[in-house]
Coordinates of C-alpha atoms in Angstrom, one line a residue:
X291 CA -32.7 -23.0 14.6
X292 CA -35.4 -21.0 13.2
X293 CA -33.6 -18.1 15.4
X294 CA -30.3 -18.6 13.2
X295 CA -32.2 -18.3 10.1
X296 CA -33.6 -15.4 10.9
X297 CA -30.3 -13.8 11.6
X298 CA -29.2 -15.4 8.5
X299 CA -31.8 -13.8 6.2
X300 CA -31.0 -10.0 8.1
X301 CA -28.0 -9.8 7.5
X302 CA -26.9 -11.7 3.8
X303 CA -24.7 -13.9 5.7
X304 CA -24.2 -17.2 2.8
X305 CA -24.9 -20.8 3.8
X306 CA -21.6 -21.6 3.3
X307 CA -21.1 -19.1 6.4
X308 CA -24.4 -20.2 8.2
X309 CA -23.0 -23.5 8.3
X310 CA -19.6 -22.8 10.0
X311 CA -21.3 -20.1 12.8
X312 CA -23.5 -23.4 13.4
X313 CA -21.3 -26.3 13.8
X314 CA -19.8 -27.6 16.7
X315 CA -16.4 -26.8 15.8
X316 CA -17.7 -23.0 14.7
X317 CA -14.9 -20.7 14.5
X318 CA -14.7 -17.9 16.9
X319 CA -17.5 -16.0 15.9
X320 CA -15.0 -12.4 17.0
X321 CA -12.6 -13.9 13.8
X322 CA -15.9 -13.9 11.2
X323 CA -16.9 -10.8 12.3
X324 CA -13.1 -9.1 12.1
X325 CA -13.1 -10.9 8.3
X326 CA -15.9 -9.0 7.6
X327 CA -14.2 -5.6 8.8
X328 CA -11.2 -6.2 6.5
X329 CA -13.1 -6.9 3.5
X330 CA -14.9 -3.6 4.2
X331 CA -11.2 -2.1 5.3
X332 CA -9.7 -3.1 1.7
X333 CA -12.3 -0.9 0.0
X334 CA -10.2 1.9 0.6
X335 CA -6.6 1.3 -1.1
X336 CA -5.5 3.7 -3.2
X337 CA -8.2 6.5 -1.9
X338 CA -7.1 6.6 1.8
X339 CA -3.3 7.0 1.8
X340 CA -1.6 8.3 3.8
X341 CA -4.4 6.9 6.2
X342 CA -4.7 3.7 7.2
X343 CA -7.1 1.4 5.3
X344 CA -10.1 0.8 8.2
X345 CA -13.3 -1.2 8.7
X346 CA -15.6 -1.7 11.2
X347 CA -19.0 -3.6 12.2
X348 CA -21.7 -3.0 14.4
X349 CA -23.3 -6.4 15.6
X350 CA -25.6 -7.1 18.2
X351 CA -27.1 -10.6 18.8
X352 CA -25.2 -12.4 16.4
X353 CA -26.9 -9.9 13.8
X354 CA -24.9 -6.8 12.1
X355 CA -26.5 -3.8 12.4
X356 CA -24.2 -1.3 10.7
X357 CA -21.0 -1.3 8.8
X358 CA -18.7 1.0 7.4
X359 CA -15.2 2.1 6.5
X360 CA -12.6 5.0 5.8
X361 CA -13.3 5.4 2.4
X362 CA -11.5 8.5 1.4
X363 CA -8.7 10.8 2.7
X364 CA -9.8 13.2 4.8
X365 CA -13.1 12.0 5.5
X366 CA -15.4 10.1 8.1
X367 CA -13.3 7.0 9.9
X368 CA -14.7 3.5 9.3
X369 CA -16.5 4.0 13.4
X370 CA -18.4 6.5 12.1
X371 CA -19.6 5.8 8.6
X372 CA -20.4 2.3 10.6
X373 CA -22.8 4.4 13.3
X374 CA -24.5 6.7 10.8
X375 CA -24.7 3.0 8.8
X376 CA -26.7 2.2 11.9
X377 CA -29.2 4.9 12.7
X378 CA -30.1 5.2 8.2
X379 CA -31.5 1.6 9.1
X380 CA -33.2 2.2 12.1
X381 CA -31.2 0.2 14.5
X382 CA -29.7 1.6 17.8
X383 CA -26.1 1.0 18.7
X384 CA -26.5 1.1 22.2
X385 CA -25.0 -2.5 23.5
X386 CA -23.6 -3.5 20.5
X387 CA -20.3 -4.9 19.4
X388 CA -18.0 -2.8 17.6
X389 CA -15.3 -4.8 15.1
X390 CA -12.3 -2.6 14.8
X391 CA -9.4 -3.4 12.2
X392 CA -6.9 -0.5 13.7
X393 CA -7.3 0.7 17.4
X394 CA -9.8 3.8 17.1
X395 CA -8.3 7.0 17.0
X396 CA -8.3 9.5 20.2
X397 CA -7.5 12.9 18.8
X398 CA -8.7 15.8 16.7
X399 CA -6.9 15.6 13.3
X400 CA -8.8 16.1 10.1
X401 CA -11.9 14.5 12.3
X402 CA -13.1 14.4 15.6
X403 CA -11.6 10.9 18.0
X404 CA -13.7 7.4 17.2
X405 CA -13.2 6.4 20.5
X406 CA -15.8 9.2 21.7
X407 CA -17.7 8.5 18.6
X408 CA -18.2 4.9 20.0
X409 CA -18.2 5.9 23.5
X410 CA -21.5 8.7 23.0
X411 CA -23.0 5.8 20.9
X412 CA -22.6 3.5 24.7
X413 CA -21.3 0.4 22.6
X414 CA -20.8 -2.2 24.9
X415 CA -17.6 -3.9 23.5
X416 CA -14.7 -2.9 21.0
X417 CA -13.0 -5.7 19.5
X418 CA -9.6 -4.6 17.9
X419 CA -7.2 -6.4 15.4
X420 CA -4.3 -3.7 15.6
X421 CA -3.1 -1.7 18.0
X422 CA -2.0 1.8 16.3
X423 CA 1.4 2.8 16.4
X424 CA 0.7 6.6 15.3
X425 CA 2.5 8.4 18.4
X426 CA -0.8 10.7 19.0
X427 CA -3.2 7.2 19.4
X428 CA -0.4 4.3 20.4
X429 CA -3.2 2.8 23.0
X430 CA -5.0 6.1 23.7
X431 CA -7.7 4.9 22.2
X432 CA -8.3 1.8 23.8
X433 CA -7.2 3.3 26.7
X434 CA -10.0 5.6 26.7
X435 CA -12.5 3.4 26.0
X436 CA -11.9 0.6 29.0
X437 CA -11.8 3.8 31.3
X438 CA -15.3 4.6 30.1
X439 CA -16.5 1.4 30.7
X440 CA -16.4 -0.2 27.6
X441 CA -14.8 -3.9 27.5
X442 CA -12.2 -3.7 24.8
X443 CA -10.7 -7.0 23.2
X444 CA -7.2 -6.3 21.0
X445 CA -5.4 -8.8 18.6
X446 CA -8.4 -10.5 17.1
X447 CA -7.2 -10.7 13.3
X448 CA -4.0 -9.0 14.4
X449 CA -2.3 -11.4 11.2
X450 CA -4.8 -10.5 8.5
X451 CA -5.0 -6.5 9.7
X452 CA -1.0 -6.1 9.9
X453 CA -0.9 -7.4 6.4
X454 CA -3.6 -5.2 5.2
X455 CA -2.1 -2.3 7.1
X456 CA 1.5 -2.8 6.2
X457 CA 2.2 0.3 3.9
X458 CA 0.5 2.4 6.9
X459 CA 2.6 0.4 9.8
X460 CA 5.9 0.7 8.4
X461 CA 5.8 4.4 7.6
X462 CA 4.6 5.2 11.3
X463 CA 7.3 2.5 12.6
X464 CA 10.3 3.2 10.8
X465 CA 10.1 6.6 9.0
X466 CA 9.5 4.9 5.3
X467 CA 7.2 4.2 2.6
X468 CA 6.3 0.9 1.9
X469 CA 8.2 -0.3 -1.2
X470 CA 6.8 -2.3 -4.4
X471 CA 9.4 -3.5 -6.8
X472 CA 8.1 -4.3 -10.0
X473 CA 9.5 -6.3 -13.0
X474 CA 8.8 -8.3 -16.1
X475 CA 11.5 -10.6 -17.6
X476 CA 11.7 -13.6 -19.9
X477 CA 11.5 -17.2 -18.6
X478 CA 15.1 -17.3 -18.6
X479 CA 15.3 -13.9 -16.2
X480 CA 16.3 -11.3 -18.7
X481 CA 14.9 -7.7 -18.4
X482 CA 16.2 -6.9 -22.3
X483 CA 17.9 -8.6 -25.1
X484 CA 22.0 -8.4 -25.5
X485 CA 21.2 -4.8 -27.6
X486 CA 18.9 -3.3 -25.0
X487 CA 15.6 -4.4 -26.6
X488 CA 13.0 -4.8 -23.8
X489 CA 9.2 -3.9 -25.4
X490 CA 7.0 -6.1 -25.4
X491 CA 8.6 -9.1 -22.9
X492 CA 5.1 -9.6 -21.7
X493 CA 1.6 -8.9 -22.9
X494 CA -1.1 -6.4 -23.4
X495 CA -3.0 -8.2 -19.9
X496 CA -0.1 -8.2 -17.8
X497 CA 0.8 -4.3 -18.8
X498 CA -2.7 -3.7 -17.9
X499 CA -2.6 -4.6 -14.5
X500 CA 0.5 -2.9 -14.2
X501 CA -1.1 0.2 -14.6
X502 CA -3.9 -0.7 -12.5
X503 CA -1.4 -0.8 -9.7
X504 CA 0.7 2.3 -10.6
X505 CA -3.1 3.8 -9.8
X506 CA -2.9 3.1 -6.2
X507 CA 0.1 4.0 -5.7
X508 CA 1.5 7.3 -4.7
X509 CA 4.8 7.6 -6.6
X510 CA 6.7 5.5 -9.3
X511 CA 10.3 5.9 -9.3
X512 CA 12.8 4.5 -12.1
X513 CA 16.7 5.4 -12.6
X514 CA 17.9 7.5 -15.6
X515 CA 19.3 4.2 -17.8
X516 CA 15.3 3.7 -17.7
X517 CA 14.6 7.4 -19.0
X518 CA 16.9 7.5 -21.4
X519 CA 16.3 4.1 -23.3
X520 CA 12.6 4.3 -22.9
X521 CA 11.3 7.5 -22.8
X522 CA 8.6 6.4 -20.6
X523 CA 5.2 8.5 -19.5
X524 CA 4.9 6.3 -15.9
X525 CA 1.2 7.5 -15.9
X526 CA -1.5 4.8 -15.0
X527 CA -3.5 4.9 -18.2
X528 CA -6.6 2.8 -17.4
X529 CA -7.1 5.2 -14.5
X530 CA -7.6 4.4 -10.8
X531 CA -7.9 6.6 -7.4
X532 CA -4.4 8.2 -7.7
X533 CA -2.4 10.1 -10.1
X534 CA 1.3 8.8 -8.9
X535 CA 4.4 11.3 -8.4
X536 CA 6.9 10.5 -11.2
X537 CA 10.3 10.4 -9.5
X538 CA 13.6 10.1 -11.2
X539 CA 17.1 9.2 -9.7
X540 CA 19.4 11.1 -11.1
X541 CA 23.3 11.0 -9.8
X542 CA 25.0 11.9 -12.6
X543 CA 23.1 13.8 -15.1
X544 CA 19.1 14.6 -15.7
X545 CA 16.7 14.1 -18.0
X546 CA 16.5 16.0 -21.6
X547 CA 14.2 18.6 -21.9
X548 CA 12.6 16.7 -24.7
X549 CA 11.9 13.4 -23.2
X550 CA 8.1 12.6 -21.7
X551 CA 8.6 13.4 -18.1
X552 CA 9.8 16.9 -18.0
X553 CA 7.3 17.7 -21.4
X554 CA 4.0 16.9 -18.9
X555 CA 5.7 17.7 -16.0
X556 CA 3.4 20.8 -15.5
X557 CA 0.5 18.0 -15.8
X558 CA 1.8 15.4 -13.7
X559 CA 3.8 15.7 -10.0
X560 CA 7.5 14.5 -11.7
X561 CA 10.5 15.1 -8.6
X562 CA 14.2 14.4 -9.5
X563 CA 16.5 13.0 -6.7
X564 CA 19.3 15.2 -7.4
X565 CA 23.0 13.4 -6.8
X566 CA 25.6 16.2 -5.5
X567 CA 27.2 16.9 -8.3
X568 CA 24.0 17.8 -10.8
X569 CA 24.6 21.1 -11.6
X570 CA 22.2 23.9 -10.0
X571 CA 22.1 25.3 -14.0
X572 CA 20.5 22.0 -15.2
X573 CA 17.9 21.7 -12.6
X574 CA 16.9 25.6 -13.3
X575 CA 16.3 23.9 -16.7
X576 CA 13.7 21.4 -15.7
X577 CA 12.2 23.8 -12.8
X578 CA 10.9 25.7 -15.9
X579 CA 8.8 23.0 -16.9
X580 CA 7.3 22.7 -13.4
X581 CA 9.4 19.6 -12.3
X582 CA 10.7 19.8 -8.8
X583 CA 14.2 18.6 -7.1
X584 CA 14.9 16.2 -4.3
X585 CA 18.5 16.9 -3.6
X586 CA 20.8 14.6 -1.9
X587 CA 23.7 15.0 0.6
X588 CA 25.3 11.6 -0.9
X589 CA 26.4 10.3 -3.9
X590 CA 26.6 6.7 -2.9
X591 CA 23.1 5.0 -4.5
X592 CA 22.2 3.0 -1.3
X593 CA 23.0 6.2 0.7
X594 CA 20.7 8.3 -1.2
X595 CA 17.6 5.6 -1.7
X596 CA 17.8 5.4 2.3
X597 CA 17.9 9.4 2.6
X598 CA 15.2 9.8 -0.4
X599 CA 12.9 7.2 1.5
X600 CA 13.0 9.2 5.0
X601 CA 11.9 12.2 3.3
X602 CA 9.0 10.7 1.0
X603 CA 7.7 9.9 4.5
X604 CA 7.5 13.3 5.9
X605 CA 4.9 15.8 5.7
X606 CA 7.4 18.3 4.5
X607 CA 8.3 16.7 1.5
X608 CA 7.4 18.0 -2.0
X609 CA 4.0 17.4 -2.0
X610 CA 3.0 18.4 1.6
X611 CA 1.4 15.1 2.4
X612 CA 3.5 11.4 3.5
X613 CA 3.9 8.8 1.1
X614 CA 2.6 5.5 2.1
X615 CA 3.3 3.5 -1.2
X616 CA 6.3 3.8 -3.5
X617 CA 6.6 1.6 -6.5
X618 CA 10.0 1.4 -8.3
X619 CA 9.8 0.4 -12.0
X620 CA 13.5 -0.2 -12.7
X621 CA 16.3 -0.5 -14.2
X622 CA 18.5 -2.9 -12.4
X623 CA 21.0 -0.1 -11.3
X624 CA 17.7 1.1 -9.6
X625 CA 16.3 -1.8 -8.3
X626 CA 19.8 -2.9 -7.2
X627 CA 20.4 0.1 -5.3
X628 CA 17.3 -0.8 -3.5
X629 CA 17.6 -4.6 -2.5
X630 CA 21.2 -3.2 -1.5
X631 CA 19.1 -1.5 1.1
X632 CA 17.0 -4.0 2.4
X633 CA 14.1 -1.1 1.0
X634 CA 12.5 -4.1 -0.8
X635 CA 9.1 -4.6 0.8
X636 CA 6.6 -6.4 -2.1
X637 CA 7.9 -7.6 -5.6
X638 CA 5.1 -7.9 -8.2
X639 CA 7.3 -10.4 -10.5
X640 CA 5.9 -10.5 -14.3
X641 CA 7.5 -13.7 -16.0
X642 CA 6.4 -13.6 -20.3
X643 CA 6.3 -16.5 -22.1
X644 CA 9.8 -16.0 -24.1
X645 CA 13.2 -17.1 -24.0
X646 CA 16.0 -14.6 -24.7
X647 CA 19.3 -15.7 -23.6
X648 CA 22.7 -14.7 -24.3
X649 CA 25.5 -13.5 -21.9
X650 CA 25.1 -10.1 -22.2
X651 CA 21.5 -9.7 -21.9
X652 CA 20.6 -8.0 -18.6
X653 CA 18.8 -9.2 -15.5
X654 CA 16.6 -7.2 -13.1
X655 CA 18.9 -6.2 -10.2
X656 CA 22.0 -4.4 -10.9
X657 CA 24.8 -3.5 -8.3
X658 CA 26.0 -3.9 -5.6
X659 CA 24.3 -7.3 -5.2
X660 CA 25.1 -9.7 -2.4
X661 CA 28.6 -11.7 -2.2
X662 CA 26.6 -14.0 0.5
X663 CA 23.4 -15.6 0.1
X664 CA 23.1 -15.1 3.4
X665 CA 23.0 -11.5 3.3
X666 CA 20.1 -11.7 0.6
X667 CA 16.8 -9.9 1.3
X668 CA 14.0 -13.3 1.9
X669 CA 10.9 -13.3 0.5
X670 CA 7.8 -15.1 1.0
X671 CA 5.1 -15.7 -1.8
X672 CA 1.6 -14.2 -1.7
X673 CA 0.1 -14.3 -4.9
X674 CA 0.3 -16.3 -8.5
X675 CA -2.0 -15.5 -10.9
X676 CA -1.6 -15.9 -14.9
X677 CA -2.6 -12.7 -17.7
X678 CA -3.1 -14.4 -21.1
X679 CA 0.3 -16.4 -21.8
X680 CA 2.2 -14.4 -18.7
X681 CA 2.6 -15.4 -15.0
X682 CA 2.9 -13.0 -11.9
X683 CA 3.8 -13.6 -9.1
X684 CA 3.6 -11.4 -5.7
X685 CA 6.4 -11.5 -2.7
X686 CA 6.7 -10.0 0.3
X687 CA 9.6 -9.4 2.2
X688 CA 10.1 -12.0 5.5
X689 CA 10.8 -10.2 8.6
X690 CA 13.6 -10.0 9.9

């Protein structure tokens, strides 16, 4: 008993915890441990991207003895910021038990392979919640470590990491970003009033943590009938770790040279998804005020969200670096073209305290829609949480 306590004060464990790695019907103590990793893991969003959000934890004798994670692009991975962790306190990892949320990496990119890392430091276990998918790891890692000796456990957590690591997993799986639709309408499910009036359907709170999201993202994208009745900045104005890429869809015409976007578009990454037949004169035009084109082989807007998606997740795109994380503001045209694609992911659903009725006031998603409910995108709810007199609620798309 007195031995539990004292692993209890060393490493800040609560009583609440102290209780359930005590009882007779403990959980596994592997799942605890792998919770802890993911907190650490979730540190990272909105710094990492196009990485993967990862923790780890160094524990010997039921005690940790170093942590860490990946906290920014570029920099250390979660196995080694959890072994220099280690040494700054004194403690040896030698014979240790390392808590992996994503399969440790085996080759040289931007940083030497964790799985050497953790082999040199002659850990004797490497419990992993995910295998990675990434073609130059995909089990290399793990792989690598069970030939050096080391005992490797896989799919502890596997449910809470995949989660975490969604954003990261799709890209590397299917060749996409990870997709946040985001809208606010009335109780009733109106976007706008009957003459187009849509500001303020929710308040000051809820707008606030609307921006706090568009600074984690990478890029915000919204259709033209969004530019052109509301003029909008799409900057996230309380700050956060990213300055998003302003993207417009544009089939038919672009934005005016006066409106917000293409005025700071030499301070603020803004890309136009060029339709076919946008004239190479008007583009010139906006090219001058440092705003970049996307163009696309189709007209047809499901065609060209699925064509625009495959190229935000290459290296090559605009930027020079994948996008992990689009968010798409709307309008329904927009948003429709998007559900029409099963390219849905997450919905972050703002519902203000009004009623606006009225036939001819608009909803969310525009066309194409679905003739069949049984051709409808499902959804499964994460998330409800009220801002002041406003409600939101977060989805996330059922697999198929």
């Amino acid at each position: 008993m007195w031995n539990s306590l004292g692993k209890l004060i060393k490493t800040n464990i609560t009583l609440s915890e102290f209780a359930l790695m005590t009882h007779p019907n403990a959980p596994d103590p592997d799942e605890l441990w792998m919770n802890e990793a993911l907190e650490l893991a979730a540190l990272g969003q909105g710094y990492v991207e196009p990485n993967p959000m990862v923790g780890c934890v160094l524990v010997r004798d039921g005690c940790m003895i170093g942590r860490g994670y990946h906290q920014i692009y570029g920099g250390a991975h979660a196995e080694v910021n959890a072994l220099e962790d280690c040494s700054s306190s004194g403690e040896v990892p030698q014979g240790s038990t390392a808590y992996v949320t994503l399969e440790p990496c085996c080759h040289f990119g931007k940083t030497p392979p964790c799985a050497d890392a953790l082999i040199r430091a002659r850990v004797a276990r490497v419990v992993v919640a995910v295998t990675d998918p990434f073609p130059a790891v995909d089990g290399g890692g793990i792989k690598r470590l069970r030939e050096s000796g080391i005992e490797v456990i896989t799919g502890v957590g596997a449910d809470k990491s995949e989660r975490l690591l969604a954003p990261y997993l799709k890209r590397v799986r299917t060749g996409r970003p990870w997709v946040i639709a985001k809208w606010a309408m009335s109780m009733d499910g109106r976007i706008a009033t009957s003459t187009g009036e849509s500001q303020w359907i929710t308040g000051n709170e809820s707008r606030y943590e609307v921006h706090q999201l568009r600074g984690r993202v990478d890029a915000i994208a919204v259709g033209m009938g969004t530019v052109i009745a509301d003029d909008p900045l799409l900057t996230a104005r309380h700050g956060g770790p990213r300055t998003p890429i302003r993207i417009v869809f544009a089939r038919h015409r672009v934005p005016d040279l006066k409106s917000q976007l293409v005025r700071t578009g030499s301070e603020t990454p803004t890309w136009i998804v060029a339709g076919p037949a946008i004239a190479d004169s008007d583009l010139a035009l906006l090219a001058d005020h440092d705003v970049e084109t996307m163009r696309c082989d189709s007209e047809n807007s499901v065609d060209m969200v699925d064509e625009v998606l495959q190229r935000l997740a290459r290296e090559d795109n605009l930027s020079g670096r994948p996008i992990s994380n689009l968010m798409i503001e709307g309008g329904g045209g927009l948003l429709g073209s998007f559900a029409a694609a099963h390219q849905i992911d997450e919905a972050h659903v703002y519902l203000g305290a009004k009623l606006i009725g009225g036939l001819k006031s608009l909803g969310p998603f525009g066309d194409p829609g679905f003739p069949r409910l049984a051709d409808a995108t499902r959804f499964e709810i994460q998330s409800v949480q009220t801002f002041g007199p406003d409600v939101r609620a977060i989805y996330r798309r059922i697999k198929d």
